[in-house]
Structures are given as structure tokens and as C-alpha cells.
mmCIF file of C-alpha atoms and ligand atoms in Angstrom:
data_model
loop_
_atom_site.group_PDB
_atom_site.id
_atom_site.type_symbol
_atom_site.label_atom_id
_atom_site.label_comp_id
_atom_site.label_asym_id
_atom_site.label_seq_id
_atom_site.Cartn_x
_atom_site.Cartn_y
_atom_site.Cartn_z
ATOM 1 C CA MET A 506 0.056 0.170 -0.352
ATOM 2 C CA LEU A 507 1.137 3.235 -0.710
ATOM 3 C CA LYS A 508 1.084 6.044 2.174
ATOM 4 C CA LYS A 509 3.974 8.294 0.863
ATOM 5 C CA VAL A 510 4.749 9.720 -2.439
ATOM 6 C CA LEU A 511 7.258 11.864 -3.949
ATOM 7 C CA ILE A 512 6.131 14.120 -7.370
ATOM 8 C CA THR A 513 9.115 16.267 -9.194
ATOM 9 C CA GLY A 514 7.662 19.518 -10.816
ATOM 10 C CA ALA A 515 4.718 19.137 -8.437
ATOM 11 C CA ASN A 516 3.892 23.097 -9.369
ATOM 12 C CA SER A 517 1.557 22.699 -12.364
ATOM 13 C CA GLY A 518 -0.014 20.798 -15.194
ATOM 14 C CA LEU A 519 0.834 17.031 -14.752
ATOM 15 C CA GLY A 520 2.623 17.027 -11.202
ATOM 16 C CA LYS A 521 0.242 19.170 -9.187
ATOM 17 C CA GLU A 522 -2.919 16.970 -11.200
ATOM 18 C CA SER A 523 -1.935 13.607 -10.264
ATOM 19 C CA ALA A 524 -0.771 15.298 -6.744
ATOM 20 C CA ARG A 525 -4.365 15.936 -6.317
ATOM 21 C CA GLN A 526 -5.803 13.484 -7.335
ATOM 22 C CA LEU A 527 -3.472 10.806 -5.639
ATOM 23 C CA ALA A 528 -5.278 12.244 -2.494
ATOM 24 C CA GLU A 529 -8.321 11.197 -2.864
ATOM 25 C CA ASP A 530 -7.447 8.424 -2.146
ATOM 26 C CA PRO A 531 -7.478 8.212 1.923
ATOM 27 C CA THR A 532 -4.598 5.667 2.604
ATOM 28 C CA ILE A 533 -2.803 8.072 1.222
ATOM 29 C CA GLU A 534 -0.973 9.900 3.830
ATOM 30 C CA LYS A 535 1.577 11.976 2.295
ATOM 31 C CA ILE A 536 2.450 13.513 -0.665
ATOM 32 C CA TYR A 537 6.264 15.478 -1.414
ATOM 33 C CA LEU A 538 5.840 17.786 -4.109
ATOM 34 C CA GLY A 539 9.152 18.222 -5.040
ATOM 35 C CA CYS A 540 9.903 21.298 -7.001
ATOM 36 C CA ARG A 541 12.698 24.301 -7.648
ATOM 37 C CA ASN A 542 11.094 27.747 -7.403
ATOM 38 C CA LYS A 543 9.302 28.079 -3.918
ATOM 39 C CA LYS A 544 6.934 30.739 -4.596
ATOM 40 C CA LYS A 545 5.652 29.339 -6.919
ATOM 41 C CA ALA A 546 5.909 25.819 -4.982
ATOM 42 C CA MET A 547 3.365 27.248 -2.076
ATOM 43 C CA GLU A 548 0.977 28.239 -3.938
ATOM 44 C CA ALA A 549 0.386 24.721 -5.480
ATOM 45 C CA LYS A 550 0.402 23.788 -2.122
ATOM 46 C CA LYS A 551 -2.245 26.098 -1.124
ATOM 47 C CA GLU A 552 -4.333 25.619 -3.959
ATOM 48 C CA LEU A 553 -3.926 21.228 -3.098
ATOM 49 C CA GLU A 554 -5.033 21.879 0.254
ATOM 50 C CA SER A 555 -7.891 23.772 -0.978
ATOM 51 C CA VAL A 556 -9.074 21.494 -3.552
ATOM 52 C CA THR A 557 -8.596 18.306 -1.415
ATOM 53 C CA GLY A 558 -9.520 19.290 1.816
ATOM 54 C CA ARG A 559 -6.953 17.334 2.753
ATOM 55 C CA LYS A 560 -3.084 18.758 5.051
ATOM 56 C CA ILE A 561 -1.323 15.579 2.998
ATOM 57 C CA PHE A 562 0.889 18.126 1.325
ATOM 58 C CA GLU A 563 5.093 19.394 2.491
ATOM 59 C CA ILE A 564 7.044 21.040 -0.070
ATOM 60 C CA ILE A 565 10.359 19.487 -0.572
ATOM 61 C CA MET A 566 12.624 22.259 -2.718
ATOM 62 C CA ILE A 567 14.720 19.863 -5.770
ATOM 63 C CA ASP A 568 16.241 21.560 -8.692
ATOM 64 C CA VAL A 569 16.309 17.927 -10.922
ATOM 65 C CA SER A 570 19.225 19.635 -13.444
ATOM 66 C CA ASN A 571 21.420 19.749 -9.837
ATOM 67 C CA LEU A 572 23.347 17.050 -9.053
ATOM 68 C CA ASP A 573 24.111 18.791 -5.428
ATOM 69 C CA SER A 574 20.415 19.458 -5.052
ATOM 70 C CA VAL A 575 19.479 15.813 -5.261
ATOM 71 C CA ARG A 576 21.771 14.173 -3.661
ATOM 72 C CA HIS A 577 21.286 16.739 0.021
ATOM 73 C CA VAL A 578 17.016 16.109 -0.312
ATOM 74 C CA VAL A 579 17.774 12.209 -0.716
ATOM 75 C CA ASP A 580 20.387 12.521 1.994
ATOM 76 C CA HIS A 581 18.782 14.491 3.955
ATOM 77 C CA MET A 582 15.226 11.913 3.968
ATOM 78 C CA LYS A 583 14.421 10.945 6.622
ATOM 79 C CA GLU A 584 12.195 7.794 6.457
ATOM 80 C CA PRO A 585 11.100 6.144 2.859
ATOM 81 C CA ILE A 586 8.765 7.162 0.489
ATOM 82 C CA ASP A 587 6.900 4.893 -0.940
ATOM 83 C CA GLY A 588 6.493 5.949 -5.063
ATOM 84 C CA ILE A 589 8.105 8.505 -7.055
ATOM 85 C CA VAL A 590 7.054 9.921 -9.990
ATOM 86 C CA MET A 591 9.902 11.720 -11.633
ATOM 87 C CA ASN A 592 7.588 13.642 -13.850
ATOM 88 C CA ALA A 593 9.787 17.301 -14.059
ATOM 89 C CA GLY A 594 11.038 18.062 -17.393
ATOM 90 C CA GLY A 595 10.220 19.550 -20.809
ATOM 91 C CA PHE A 596 11.798 21.240 -23.731
ATOM 92 C CA GLY A 597 14.991 22.119 -21.145
ATOM 93 C CA GLY A 598 14.103 26.768 -21.655
ATOM 94 C CA SER A 599 15.774 28.378 -24.539
ATOM 95 C CA ASP A 600 19.325 27.502 -24.208
ATOM 96 C CA PHE A 601 18.103 23.730 -24.290
ATOM 97 C CA MET A 602 21.195 22.106 -25.962
ATOM 98 C CA SER A 603 23.658 24.631 -23.752
ATOM 99 C CA LEU A 604 26.144 22.568 -21.024
ATOM 100 C CA THR A 605 25.243 22.471 -16.966
ATOM 101 C CA PRO A 606 28.774 21.906 -15.256
ATOM 102 C CA GLU A 607 28.781 18.202 -15.513
ATOM 103 C CA GLY A 608 28.877 18.473 -19.373
ATOM 104 C CA THR A 609 25.254 17.455 -19.955
ATOM 105 C CA THR A 610 22.467 19.223 -22.519
ATOM 106 C CA ARG A 611 20.057 20.751 -20.334
ATOM 107 C CA ILE A 612 17.236 19.229 -21.851
ATOM 108 C CA TYR A 613 19.125 15.582 -21.332
ATOM 109 C CA ALA A 614 19.521 17.150 -17.352
ATOM 110 C CA VAL A 615 15.934 18.706 -16.600
ATOM 111 C CA ASN A 616 14.889 15.438 -17.853
ATOM 112 C CA VAL A 617 16.975 12.828 -16.607
ATOM 113 C CA LEU A 618 20.834 13.580 -14.980
ATOM 114 C CA GLY A 619 18.859 14.621 -11.625
ATOM 115 C CA HIS A 620 16.426 11.805 -12.292
ATOM 116 C CA ALA A 621 19.060 9.196 -11.979
ATOM 117 C CA MET A 622 20.422 10.861 -9.318
ATOM 118 C CA LEU A 623 17.704 10.432 -7.811
ATOM 119 C CA LEU A 624 16.337 7.141 -8.452
ATOM 120 C CA GLU A 625 19.605 5.245 -8.362
ATOM 121 C CA ARG A 626 20.378 7.443 -4.815
ATOM 122 C CA LEU A 627 17.078 6.428 -3.672
ATOM 123 C CA LEU A 628 17.508 2.851 -3.774
ATOM 124 C CA GLU A 629 21.443 2.414 -2.728
ATOM 125 C CA GLN A 630 19.600 4.166 0.509
ATOM 126 C CA SER A 631 16.786 1.869 1.066
ATOM 127 C CA LYS A 632 14.686 4.653 0.658
ATOM 128 C CA LEU A 633 12.229 3.791 -1.770
ATOM 129 C CA THR A 634 9.976 0.314 -1.100
ATOM 130 C CA SER A 635 7.398 0.259 -3.479
ATOM 131 C CA VAL A 636 7.710 1.965 -6.982
ATOM 132 C CA GLY A 637 9.172 4.305 -9.777
ATOM 133 C CA ILE A 638 7.503 5.575 -12.920
ATOM 134 C CA PHE A 639 9.983 8.154 -14.868
ATOM 135 C CA VAL A 640 8.069 10.114 -17.210
ATOM 136 C CA GLY A 641 8.258 9.360 -20.673
ATOM 137 C CA THR A 642 6.598 10.449 -24.276
ATOM 138 C CA GLU A 643 5.856 9.158 -27.074
ATOM 139 C CA VAL A 644 8.100 11.140 -29.374
ATOM 140 C CA SER A 645 10.708 8.263 -28.032
ATOM 141 C CA ARG A 646 9.138 6.341 -30.959
ATOM 142 C CA GLY A 647 7.963 8.431 -33.330
ATOM 143 C CA VAL A 648 4.638 10.066 -33.946
ATOM 144 C CA LYS A 649 3.201 10.261 -37.721
ATOM 145 C CA GLY A 650 3.331 13.914 -38.133
ATOM 146 C CA MET A 651 4.716 15.595 -35.598
ATOM 147 C CA ALA A 652 7.683 13.953 -34.406
ATOM 148 C CA LYS A 653 10.413 11.232 -36.429
ATOM 149 C CA ARG A 654 11.038 7.877 -34.842
ATOM 150 C CA PRO A 655 15.128 8.008 -33.133
ATOM 151 C CA GLU A 656 17.315 6.424 -34.631
ATOM 152 C CA LEU A 657 20.203 4.254 -32.745
ATOM 153 C CA LYS A 658 22.860 3.378 -35.100
ATOM 154 C CA GLN A 659 24.747 1.022 -32.308
ATOM 155 C CA GLY A 660 22.625 1.729 -28.814
ATOM 156 C CA SER A 661 26.708 1.488 -27.517
ATOM 157 C CA VAL A 662 27.326 3.308 -24.415
ATOM 158 C CA GLY A 663 29.114 6.337 -26.585
ATOM 159 C CA GLU A 664 25.957 6.740 -28.587
ATOM 160 C CA PHE A 665 24.310 7.422 -25.361
ATOM 161 C CA THR A 666 26.732 9.822 -24.180
ATOM 162 C CA SER A 667 27.014 11.672 -27.301
ATOM 163 C CA ILE A 668 23.227 11.638 -26.602
ATOM 164 C CA ALA A 669 23.930 13.210 -23.016
ATOM 165 C CA ASN A 670 26.356 15.827 -24.037
ATOM 166 C CA GLY A 671 25.002 16.405 -27.193
ATOM 167 C CA THR A 672 27.287 15.586 -29.789
ATOM 168 C CA PHE A 673 25.392 12.747 -31.183
ATOM 169 C CA TRP A 674 23.786 16.040 -33.494
ATOM 170 C CA GLU A 675 26.787 17.473 -36.103
ATOM 171 C CA LYS A 676 24.191 20.525 -36.699
ATOM 172 C CA ASP A 677 22.580 23.039 -34.895
ATOM 173 C CA ILE A 678 20.018 22.154 -33.113
ATOM 174 C CA THR A 679 16.825 24.597 -32.956
ATOM 175 C CA ASP A 680 14.426 22.303 -32.218
ATOM 176 C CA ALA A 681 13.951 20.928 -29.166
ATOM 177 C CA MET A 682 11.489 18.161 -30.161
ATOM 178 C CA ILE A 683 14.530 16.629 -31.721
ATOM 179 C CA PRO A 684 16.922 15.790 -28.631
ATOM 180 C CA TYR A 685 13.563 15.073 -26.258
ATOM 181 C CA GLY A 686 12.733 12.724 -28.108
ATOM 182 C CA TYR A 687 16.258 10.698 -27.387
ATOM 183 C CA VAL A 688 17.053 12.085 -24.131
ATOM 184 C CA LYS A 689 13.580 10.811 -22.888
ATOM 185 C CA LEU A 690 14.405 7.576 -24.505
ATOM 186 C CA MET A 691 17.583 7.276 -22.901
ATOM 187 C CA GLY A 692 15.624 7.698 -19.611
ATOM 188 C CA VAL A 693 13.455 4.759 -20.347
ATOM 189 C CA MET A 694 15.649 2.571 -21.275
ATOM 190 C CA TRP A 695 17.955 3.217 -18.174
ATOM 191 C CA MET A 696 14.926 2.694 -15.694
ATOM 192 C CA SER A 697 14.429 -0.380 -17.562
ATOM 193 C CA SER A 698 18.244 -1.756 -16.980
ATOM 194 C CA LEU A 699 17.598 -0.698 -13.305
ATOM 195 C CA ALA A 700 13.972 -2.054 -12.872
ATOM 196 C CA ARG A 701 16.071 -5.918 -13.791
ATOM 197 C CA LYS A 702 18.713 -4.665 -10.591
ATOM 198 C CA TYR A 703 15.928 -4.064 -8.375
ATOM 199 C CA PRO A 704 13.283 -6.843 -8.813
ATOM 200 C CA LYS A 705 11.687 -5.967 -5.388
ATOM 201 C CA VAL A 706 10.453 -2.361 -6.780
ATOM 202 C CA ARG A 707 8.321 -1.708 -9.687
ATOM 203 C CA LEU A 708 10.307 0.453 -12.120
ATOM 204 C CA LEU A 709 8.398 1.159 -15.200
ATOM 205 C CA SER A 710 7.979 4.581 -17.110
ATOM 206 C CA MET A 711 4.907 6.160 -18.301
ATOM 207 C CA SER A 712 3.735 8.765 -21.025
ATOM 208 C CA PRO A 713 1.266 10.953 -20.037
ATOM 209 C CA GLY A 714 0.275 11.031 -23.394
ATOM 210 C CA GLY A 715 -0.555 14.355 -25.492
ATOM 211 C CA THR A 716 -1.792 16.454 -22.986
ATOM 212 C CA ALA A 717 -3.575 20.176 -22.983
ATOM 213 C CA GLY A 718 -3.188 22.370 -20.460
ATOM 214 C CA THR A 719 0.184 22.125 -18.512
ATOM 215 C CA GLU A 720 2.966 24.628 -18.808
ATOM 216 C CA GLY A 721 4.564 22.561 -20.684
ATOM 217 C CA THR A 722 4.783 25.023 -24.013
ATOM 218 C CA SER A 723 5.728 28.360 -21.791
ATOM 219 C CA SER A 724 9.794 28.543 -22.456
ATOM 220 C CA MET A 725 7.975 28.705 -26.141
ATOM 221 C CA PRO A 726 9.044 32.238 -28.055
ATOM 222 C CA THR A 727 5.129 33.397 -28.162
ATOM 223 C CA PHE A 728 4.014 33.227 -31.052
ATOM 224 C CA LYS A 729 5.452 29.359 -30.979
ATOM 225 C CA ARG A 730 4.166 29.824 -28.569
ATOM 226 C CA MET A 731 0.388 30.702 -28.730
ATOM 227 C CA PHE A 732 0.433 28.654 -31.957
ATOM 228 C CA THR A 733 0.910 25.078 -30.349
ATOM 229 C CA LYS A 734 -1.360 26.039 -27.266
ATOM 230 C CA SER A 735 -3.907 26.916 -29.805
ATOM 231 C CA LEU A 736 -3.601 23.136 -32.085
ATOM 232 C CA PHE A 737 -3.594 21.178 -28.378
ATOM 233 C CA GLU A 738 -6.955 22.861 -28.067
ATOM 234 C CA VAL A 739 -7.787 22.048 -31.160
ATOM 235 C CA SER A 740 -6.674 18.457 -30.343
ATOM 236 C CA VAL A 741 -8.768 17.698 -27.851
ATOM 237 C CA LEU A 742 -12.107 19.286 -29.963
ATOM 238 C CA LEU A 743 -10.837 16.425 -32.276
ATOM 239 C CA GLY A 744 -10.244 13.694 -29.709
ATOM 240 C CA LYS A 745 -6.784 13.299 -30.804
ATOM 241 C CA MET A 746 -5.020 15.050 -27.253
ATOM 242 C CA HIS A 747 -6.365 14.799 -23.693
ATOM 243 C CA ARG A 748 -6.158 17.524 -21.117
ATOM 244 C CA VAL A 749 -4.466 16.968 -17.722
ATOM 245 C CA ASP A 750 -6.551 14.975 -15.955
ATOM 246 C CA VAL A 751 -6.558 12.115 -18.473
ATOM 247 C CA GLY A 752 -2.865 12.430 -18.604
ATOM 248 C CA ALA A 753 -2.664 12.933 -14.724
ATOM 249 C CA ARG A 754 -4.550 9.373 -14.229
ATOM 250 C CA ARG A 755 -1.836 7.400 -16.629
ATOM 251 C CA TYR A 756 0.805 8.475 -13.262
ATOM 252 C CA ILE A 757 -1.719 7.272 -10.771
ATOM 253 C CA ASP A 758 -2.368 4.112 -12.600
ATOM 254 C CA GLY A 759 1.401 3.076 -12.699
ATOM 255 C CA LEU A 760 1.162 3.967 -9.192
ATOM 256 C CA THR A 761 -1.460 2.288 -8.125
ATOM 257 C CA ASP A 762 -1.699 -1.001 -10.617
ATOM 258 C CA LEU A 763 -0.316 -3.475 -10.401
ATOM 259 C CA ARG A 764 -0.814 -4.741 -14.082
ATOM 260 C CA TYR A 765 1.546 -1.564 -15.120
ATOM 261 C CA LYS A 766 4.529 -4.377 -14.737
ATOM 262 C CA SER A 767 8.394 -2.859 -14.378
ATOM 263 C CA ALA A 768 11.039 -2.152 -16.543
ATOM 264 C CA VAL A 769 8.361 -1.471 -19.301
ATOM 265 C CA PHE A 770 7.851 1.731 -20.770
ATOM 266 C CA TYR A 771 3.762 2.803 -20.841
ATOM 267 C CA ALA A 772 2.637 5.333 -23.979
ATOM 268 C CA SER A 773 -0.608 5.743 -26.653
ATOM 269 C CA LYS A 774 -1.010 2.561 -28.123
ATOM 270 C CA LYS A 775 -2.008 4.565 -31.460
ATOM 271 C CA GLY A 776 -1.210 8.117 -31.788
ATOM 272 C CA VAL A 777 -0.840 11.007 -28.345
ATOM 273 C CA THR A 778 -3.908 10.276 -26.512
ATOM 274 C CA GLY A 779 -6.104 6.544 -25.313
ATOM 275 C CA ASP A 780 -5.396 3.337 -24.176
ATOM 276 C CA VAL A 781 -2.376 2.295 -23.036
ATOM 277 C CA GLY A 782 0.281 -0.132 -24.104
ATOM 278 C CA ASP A 783 3.615 -1.483 -23.766
ATOM 279 C CA GLN A 784 5.537 0.340 -26.568
ATOM 280 C CA GLY A 785 8.510 -2.518 -27.265
ATOM 281 C CA MET A 786 5.134 -3.940 -29.154
ATOM 282 C CA ILE A 787 5.742 -0.452 -31.498
ATOM 283 C CA PHE A 788 9.089 0.190 -31.579
ATOM 284 C CA ASP A 789 11.687 -3.072 -30.477
ATOM 285 C CA VAL A 790 14.175 -1.072 -29.373
ATOM 286 C CA PHE A 791 12.857 -0.407 -25.770
ATOM 287 C CA ASN A 792 13.067 -4.372 -25.378
ATOM 288 C CA ASN A 793 16.646 -4.439 -26.315
ATOM 289 C CA LYS A 794 18.608 -5.057 -22.906
ATOM 290 C CA THR A 795 21.882 -4.676 -24.326
ATOM 291 C CA PHE A 796 20.887 -0.926 -25.641
ATOM 292 C CA GLN A 797 19.292 -0.812 -21.849
ATOM 293 C CA ASP A 798 22.243 -1.479 -20.382
ATOM 294 C CA ASN A 799 24.368 0.570 -22.049
ATOM 295 C CA ALA A 800 22.074 3.298 -21.387
ATOM 296 C CA ARG A 801 22.503 2.991 -18.015
ATOM 297 C CA LYS A 802 26.370 2.933 -18.136
ATOM 298 C CA ALA A 803 25.862 6.067 -19.539
ATOM 299 C CA VAL A 804 24.008 7.721 -16.963
ATOM 300 C CA LEU A 805 26.184 6.472 -14.548
ATOM 301 C CA SER A 806 29.302 8.250 -15.888
ATOM 302 C CA TYR A 807 27.513 11.499 -15.065
ATOM 303 C CA ILE A 808 26.443 10.579 -11.730
ATOM 304 C CA ARG A 809 29.110 9.251 -10.149
ATOM 305 C CA HIS A 810 32.355 10.812 -9.990
HETATM 306 N N1 NAP B 1193 1.914 17.840 -22.398
HETATM 307 C C1 NAP B 1193 2.817 17.161 -23.020
HETATM 308 O O1 NAP B 1193 1.461 16.191 -23.999
HETATM 309 C C2 NAP B 1193 3.550 15.976 -22.535
HETATM 310 C C3 NAP B 1193 3.418 14.631 -23.329
HETATM 311 C C4 NAP B 1193 4.603 14.014 -22.608
HETATM 312 C C5 NAP B 1193 5.183 14.032 -22.153
HETATM 313 N N2 NAP B 1193 5.046 15.059 -20.884
HETATM 314 C C6 NAP B 1193 5.616 14.943 -20.183
HETATM 315 O O2 NAP B 1193 5.378 15.654 -18.261
HETATM 316 C C7 NAP B 1193 5.761 15.890 -17.805
HETATM 317 C C8 NAP B 1193 5.277 16.896 -17.078
HETATM 318 O O3 NAP B 1193 5.455 18.120 -18.141
HETATM 319 P P1 NAP B 1193 3.926 19.246 -18.080
HETATM 320 O O4 NAP B 1193 2.941 19.012 -19.630
HETATM 321 O O5 NAP B 1193 3.072 18.865 -16.696
HETATM 322 O O6 NAP B 1193 4.256 20.791 -17.821
HETATM 323 P P2 NAP B 1193 4.058 21.563 -16.957
HETATM 324 O O7 NAP B 1193 3.851 22.428 -16.586
HETATM 325 O O8 NAP B 1193 6.069 22.449 -17.613
HETATM 326 O O9 NAP B 1193 5.468 21.295 -15.797
HETATM 327 C C9 NAP B 1193 6.962 20.503 -16.110
HETATM 328 C C10 NAP B 1193 7.135 20.566 -14.093
HETATM 329 O O10 NAP B 1193 8.749 20.733 -13.967
HETATM 330 C C11 NAP B 1193 9.656 21.119 -13.451
HETATM 331 N N3 NAP B 1193 10.791 21.403 -13.681
HETATM 332 C C12 NAP B 1193 11.205 21.480 -14.675
HETATM 333 N N4 NAP B 1193 12.749 22.019 -14.923
HETATM 334 C C13 NAP B 1193 12.851 21.575 -13.312
HETATM 335 C C14 NAP B 1193 13.659 21.038 -12.361
HETATM 336 N N5 NAP B 1193 15.418 21.877 -13.344
HETATM 337 N N6 NAP B 1193 13.748 21.123 -11.310
HETATM 338 C C15 NAP B 1193 12.689 21.023 -10.787
HETATM 339 N N7 NAP B 1193 11.242 21.465 -11.431
HETATM 340 C C16 NAP B 1193 11.565 21.002 -13.112
HETATM 341 C C17 NAP B 1193 8.510 22.769 -13.605
HETATM 342 O O11 NAP B 1193 8.512 23.608 -12.835
HETATM 343 P P3 NAP B 1193 8.575 25.414 -12.926
HETATM 344 O O12 NAP B 1193 7.170 25.754 -12.798
HETATM 345 O O13 NAP B 1193 9.899 25.705 -11.758
HETATM 346 O O14 NAP B 1193 9.027 25.662 -14.128
HETATM 347 C C18 NAP B 1193 6.945 21.981 -13.931
HETATM 348 O O15 NAP B 1193 6.245 22.398 -12.578
HETATM 349 C C19 NAP B 1193 7.163 16.149 -18.345
HETATM 350 O O16 NAP B 1193 7.922 15.490 -18.409
HETATM 351 C C20 NAP B 1193 7.051 16.334 -19.742
HETATM 352 O O17 NAP B 1193 8.304 16.489 -20.684
HETATM 353 C C21 NAP B 1193 4.110 16.069 -21.291
#
């Protein structure tokens, strides 16, 4: 039974909505809101307390692109948590290909770098008892008319390292959607490898699907942001995307429904909405254990010095 759950990126969008939905379960005793901005975190906590009528939310200040911040959170955690949703992330801001002090791109750092340290460290210190979810995206298996399927040449440690540090791409990248699919794919592969190392904890990846009404477009230039938001709204009306309650429900299902198996990446069976299914049935790279282990080796090379 889940009693204590940490959600990263919990002050907006899917993270905040999943905290709200989780609080509907009376057996949940504590929801840790993992946020990097104190003001936004406090506003979210106040709103969540008001809409749920429960005072079970606690803020944890964490920047998942900063390893010191992540290390501090895990090492100061006094009691284990039962579940974690690694939801923080997105396109990594306007300078998404610039490098962090560790030498990874920002888009990699916000999605994978800190989450990798967070989960690996929680498990090493026996501070996660039941379930961990890495938030993926359908972009990692390609979406017709929206994003080309990522192409791995060898699935080697070197290739995954080049995805993390941006050298995978020879030309300047101006569209964040390109590295986004690859870095999320790398996160998914790392999760599957880690899941085989810790068989007693359910570790899976879940995409919320195409979700309108979040802040995910906020770092886009004004015109592109307005266009994308309108496109999302039309897509919802056409039944090709969904709203945030539907996307967040997928996290709750992943957390609570034991039919969602460890080491699997779940996302929409078709397009970016509707029923979810094992993405290894669509893109068999996700099933390649050698690639998974190589992804984890590359991930670890940036968090273990
Ligand atoms: N919306 C979609 O269609 C969709 C589809 C597939 C996957 N996803 C994934 O779903 C997740 C949530 O996205 P969303 O659409 O709900 O967007 P969102 O509303 O922008 O939420 C992202 C959250 O992540 C936080 N965050 C970003 N970088 C962080 C960092 N370095 N440290 C700590 N927190 C950080 C943000 O905090 P601030 O407010 O401080 O920026 C925000 O709370 C992302 O991982 C995204 O890639 C979204």
C-alpha cells in the first residue's frame, strides 16, 4: 500500500494534477511536492490543500538539473517513501542545448540527469519501497506528423553519451523536439536496466500522452507558444489529445495498478491519446537489454565521479 509519494515538478501541469488525484485516496498519508521554485511551490500547496481539503502536502525543494540539490534531498530524507513520479522536465528552456557543469545538455539534465541520481541513490539507500515512474513521451517512439522516430546506430555507451552531451547531432539544433525524444528514450532505457537490478521494486516508464493545459510550452517564443497552445486545444476537440486530468490519471494507474509491469515503457498504443500499451510492441529498441544496460552506463558516467 502506498502511503508516501514524491512527485517532481509538482507545482504545475501534470505533476500538480497527479498530486490532486492521488490525494483522493484516503490511504495516502503524505505527498511530497518536489519543486525548484519556492513561491510556485507554496502557491501549489495552498491550492492543493484547498481543492482536496487535506493537509498532507509537503514541499521538497529540488532542482533536478542540479546534482548537489538532488544529493542533498536524498541524503536528508529521514524516512523512506513508497512511490516516486519523476515528472519534472520538458524542453529545457530556450538554451536547451547549452551545457551544464557536468557536461550534459540542459534538456538532458532536466529530464534525466538529476532523476537518475535521485532514483539510483534512493534505491542504494533503501529509501524507496514500492514503485518508481519515469515520465516518458510518445515522441521517443515517433509520432506520425509530429516527430520522427529516433534512430540509434549502435546503441553503444558512446552513442548514449553523445545524446547526453549533445555531440550526437552534427548540426546546430534549433528544434527542441529532436533531442527531447532521444533524451526521454535514454531515460526509459535506463529505467528498464535499473528495474532488472532491483526486482523487488516496480520501476517503469509512463507517458502522460498528448496533454493540453500544462505549462509545457512556456519556454517557447511567444508566437510559437500561442500557436502550439491553440493547436493542442483543437486536438483535444478532435479527440487527438486529452486534458491534464486524463494525462495525470496515467501516473496514478502506473503507481497503483500492479498490472503495469516493471521495466516496461507504457504510452499510447496509437497516436498520443487513448489506451496505453507496452511501447516495446511498437519500437523493439525498447526491449534491447544490451542497449538498456549501455544507456544506464552512460547515465551513470555523469552522476558518479
Ligand atoms: N504535456 C504533454 O503533452 C506531455 C507529453 C508527454 C510527456 N510530458 C512530460 O510530462 C512532464 C510534465 O510536463 P507538463 O506538460 O506538465 O509541463 P509543465 O506544466 O511545464 O510541468 C513541468 C514541471 O517540471 C518542473 N521542472 C522543470 N525543470 C525542473 C527542474 N530542473 N527541477 C525541478 N523541477 C523542474 C517545472 O517547474 P517550474 O514551474 O519551476 O518550471 C514544472 O513544475 C514532463 O516531463 C514532460 O516532458 C508532457
